[in-house]
Short mmCIF file of C-alpha atoms in Angstrom, two decimals:
data_model
loop_
_atom_site.label_atom_id
_atom_site.label_comp_id
_atom_site.label_asym_id
_atom_site.label_seq_id
_atom_site.Cartn_x
_atom_site.Cartn_y
_atom_site.Cartn_z
CA MET A 1 0.04 0.08 -0.05
CA HIS A 2 1.17 3.56 -0.90
CA ARG A 3 0.23 6.80 0.32
CA GLN A 4 -2.17 7.04 -2.41
CA GLN A 5 -3.97 4.02 -1.58
CA LEU A 6 -4.61 5.23 2.09
CA LEU A 7 -6.02 8.29 0.37
CA ASP A 8 -8.23 6.43 -1.77
CA LEU A 9 -9.58 4.42 1.44
CA LEU A 10 -10.16 7.55 3.18
CA THR A 11 -11.91 9.45 0.18
CA ARG A 12 -14.09 6.11 -0.24
CA TYR A 13 -15.00 5.85 3.64
CA ARG A 14 -18.27 7.18 4.78
CA THR A 15 -19.59 7.53 8.28
CA ASP A 16 -22.89 8.34 10.09
CA PHE A 17 -20.72 10.15 12.74
CA MET A 18 -20.22 13.74 12.27
CA GLU A 19 -17.23 14.01 14.49
CA GLU A 20 -15.72 11.19 12.67
CA ALA A 21 -16.55 12.76 9.23
CA ALA A 22 -14.44 15.88 10.33
CA TYR A 23 -11.46 13.55 11.33
CA VAL A 24 -11.70 11.78 7.99
CA ARG A 25 -11.54 15.18 6.21
CA ARG A 26 -8.63 16.32 8.55
CA ALA A 27 -6.69 12.96 7.56
CA VAL A 28 -7.22 13.26 3.94
CA ASP A 29 -5.48 16.80 4.09
CA PHE A 30 -2.72 15.62 6.21
CA VAL A 31 -1.91 12.36 4.25
CA ALA A 32 -1.95 14.50 1.07
CA ALA A 33 0.21 17.29 2.53
CA HIS A 34 2.87 14.73 4.18
CA PRO A 35 4.59 12.37 2.21
CA ASP A 36 6.21 11.20 5.28
CA CYS A 37 3.12 10.73 7.24
CA PHE A 38 3.80 7.20 8.28
CA GLU A 39 6.97 8.33 10.23
CA ARG A 40 6.56 8.54 13.96
CA SER A 41 9.32 11.22 13.80
CA LEU A 42 6.75 13.54 11.87
CA LEU A 43 5.13 15.98 14.47
CA PRO A 44 2.71 17.62 15.26
CA ALA A 45 1.21 14.35 13.88
CA HIS A 46 1.55 10.77 12.30
CA VAL A 47 -0.65 8.17 10.87
CA THR A 48 -1.04 4.85 13.03
CA GLY A 49 -2.72 1.71 12.27
CA SER A 50 -5.35 -0.12 14.85
CA ALA A 51 -7.61 -3.24 14.68
CA TRP A 52 -11.19 -3.10 16.40
CA VAL A 53 -11.20 -6.99 17.42
CA VAL A 54 -14.33 -8.85 17.79
CA SER A 55 -15.60 -11.98 18.87
CA PRO A 56 -17.27 -14.12 15.65
CA ASP A 57 -20.63 -13.30 17.38
CA ARG A 58 -19.79 -9.66 17.80
CA GLU A 59 -21.00 -10.09 21.42
CA ARG A 60 -17.34 -9.21 22.76
CA VAL A 61 -14.45 -6.91 22.13
CA LEU A 62 -10.74 -7.52 23.03
CA LEU A 63 -8.95 -4.92 24.94
CA LEU A 64 -5.37 -4.47 26.17
CA HIS A 65 -4.37 -2.47 29.35
CA HIS A 66 -1.54 -0.48 27.43
CA ARG A 67 1.49 -0.12 29.87
CA LYS A 68 2.78 3.42 28.86
CA HIS A 69 -0.76 4.99 29.00
CA ASP A 70 -2.28 3.16 31.68
CA GLN A 71 -5.67 2.81 29.76
CA TRP A 72 -7.72 0.07 28.04
CA PHE A 73 -7.43 0.00 23.99
CA GLN A 74 -7.66 -1.85 21.06
CA PRO A 75 -4.46 -3.24 19.50
CA GLY A 76 -2.46 -0.84 17.38
CA GLY A 77 0.44 1.05 17.06
CA HIS A 78 3.05 3.06 14.94
CA ALA A 79 3.42 2.81 10.82
CA ASP A 80 7.33 3.33 11.40
CA GLY A 81 7.48 4.25 7.69
CA ASP A 82 5.42 1.26 6.48
CA ALA A 83 2.95 2.85 4.03
CA ASP A 84 0.56 -0.32 4.26
CA ILE A 85 -1.40 0.73 7.18
CA LEU A 86 -3.53 -2.24 6.85
CA ARG A 87 -0.46 -4.53 7.28
CA VAL A 88 0.43 -2.18 10.32
CA ALA A 89 -2.84 -2.88 12.04
CA LEU A 90 -2.63 -6.57 11.28
CA ARG A 91 1.09 -6.49 12.64
CA GLU A 92 0.15 -4.83 15.54
CA THR A 93 -2.55 -7.18 16.49
CA HIS A 94 -0.16 -10.01 16.28
CA GLU A 95 2.41 -8.59 18.46
CA GLU A 96 0.20 -7.38 21.12
CA THR A 97 -2.21 -10.27 21.31
CA GLY A 98 0.70 -12.84 21.04
CA LEU A 99 -1.50 -14.82 18.45
CA GLU A 100 -0.20 -16.32 15.48
CA ALA A 101 -1.46 -14.48 12.15
CA HIS A 102 -3.63 -17.25 11.01
CA HIS A 103 -6.01 -16.82 14.15
CA ILE A 104 -6.65 -13.03 13.15
CA ARG A 105 -9.35 -12.90 10.49
CA LEU A 106 -9.70 -9.67 8.73
CA VAL A 107 -13.41 -8.76 8.12
CA SER A 108 -13.14 -6.35 5.55
CA GLU A 109 -10.24 -4.39 3.88
CA ALA A 110 -12.56 -1.15 4.12
CA LEU A 111 -11.91 1.19 6.79
CA PHE A 112 -13.88 0.66 10.02
CA ASP A 113 -13.18 3.79 11.95
CA VAL A 114 -10.94 6.90 11.70
CA ASP A 115 -9.90 8.73 14.76
CA ILE A 116 -7.54 11.49 15.55
CA HIS A 117 -6.67 11.84 19.19
CA VAL A 118 -3.94 13.67 21.38
CA ILE A 119 -0.95 11.70 22.76
CA ASP A 120 0.63 13.64 25.86
CA ASN A 121 4.38 13.87 26.38
CA VAL A 122 6.01 10.39 26.14
CA ASP A 123 9.44 9.33 26.24
CA TYR A 124 10.11 9.45 22.68
CA ALA A 125 8.05 12.67 21.57
CA PRO A 126 6.39 15.78 23.14
CA ARG A 127 2.49 16.09 22.72
CA HIS A 128 1.30 15.15 19.41
CA GLU A 129 -1.63 13.56 17.36
CA HIS A 130 -2.10 10.13 16.12
CA ILE A 131 -4.19 9.89 12.90
CA ASP A 132 -5.41 6.63 13.68
CA VAL A 133 -7.00 4.36 10.73
CA ARG A 134 -8.72 1.30 11.85
CA PHE A 135 -9.69 -2.10 10.65
CA LEU A 136 -12.08 -4.69 11.86
CA VAL A 137 -10.73 -7.97 12.66
CA GLU A 138 -12.21 -11.15 14.11
CA ILE A 139 -10.55 -13.73 16.64
CA ASP A 140 -11.93 -16.51 18.17
CA ASP A 141 -12.62 -15.62 21.83
CA SER A 142 -12.15 -19.18 22.92
CA LEU A 143 -8.55 -19.04 22.35
CA PRO A 144 -6.22 -18.06 25.17
CA VAL A 145 -4.36 -14.71 24.24
CA PRO A 146 -1.20 -14.41 25.83
CA GLY A 147 -0.64 -10.74 25.12
CA ASN A 148 2.98 -9.27 25.03
CA ASP A 149 4.97 -6.93 27.64
CA GLU A 150 3.39 -3.95 26.08
CA SER A 151 0.31 -4.43 28.09
CA HIS A 152 -0.42 -4.99 31.72
CA ASP A 153 -3.38 -6.98 30.87
CA ILE A 154 -5.56 -8.31 28.06
CA LEU A 155 -9.26 -9.25 28.07
CA TRP A 156 -12.37 -9.92 26.27
CA ALA A 157 -15.04 -7.43 27.25
CA ASP A 158 -18.86 -8.00 26.88
CA LEU A 159 -20.28 -5.23 24.37
CA ILE A 160 -22.35 -4.00 27.54
CA ALA A 161 -18.98 -3.93 29.64
CA VAL A 162 -16.75 -2.12 27.55
CA THR A 163 -17.37 1.52 28.49
CA ARG A 164 -16.13 0.47 32.09
CA PHE A 165 -12.83 -0.03 30.80
CA ASN A 166 -12.73 2.92 28.11
CA ASN A 167 -15.58 5.28 27.93
CA ASN A 168 -13.85 7.66 25.53
CA ARG A 169 -15.91 8.96 22.38
CA SER A 170 -13.85 7.00 20.03
CA THR A 171 -14.20 3.60 21.90
CA TRP A 172 -18.07 4.33 22.22
CA ARG A 173 -18.09 5.07 18.29
CA MET A 174 -16.53 1.51 17.50
CA LEU A 175 -18.86 -0.12 20.05
CA GLU A 176 -22.00 1.45 18.54
CA LYS A 177 -20.98 0.15 14.91
CA THR A 178 -20.39 -3.08 16.47
CA ARG A 179 -23.89 -3.07 18.16
CA ARG A 180 -25.40 -2.00 14.65
CA MET A 181 -23.66 -4.85 12.94
CA ARG A 182 -24.53 -7.46 15.36
CA ASN A 183 -28.29 -6.40 15.10
CA ALA A 184 -28.16 -6.56 11.46
CA LEU A 185 -26.54 -10.21 11.60
CA ALA A 186 -29.38 -10.99 14.10
CA GLY A 187 -32.07 -9.14 12.18
#
């Protein structure tokens, strides 16, 4: 995937959420203006890749308690120069869950969510933004998930319990999309 492929994904993506639509417009402008958008050294922002991990029945979501940020999140991370943001999201899911890649099923190559959020000062950089491009993946929730040293803990949360772990607007939005998807499957 080249930067143009990400731009194509972003311009094709449609959302019902006004806040997310604004993020998509900002992401398109940023990626178009910065050939080095996948480099974590690019400030005040850079592109990251994440995966919203659901169980096959869409009743549970996989969350990781991030060691550096001391919060619960979906798997994801820096592209470190890799312009294939889907590959980044899948690689990060593999690394952070500790599961073999064949246990991680991409539900769709289309974007699932786009978010722009602030990262406060961390070891490697001053306050900056992550333009987080997210894909939907499925993992069998009966498998043991070993995790890795980037997280304090990893767990499957029932949809109704996810906001007890992370109640930010971004998580709520992905949770709402999951509920709608689950209801469509049931209906």
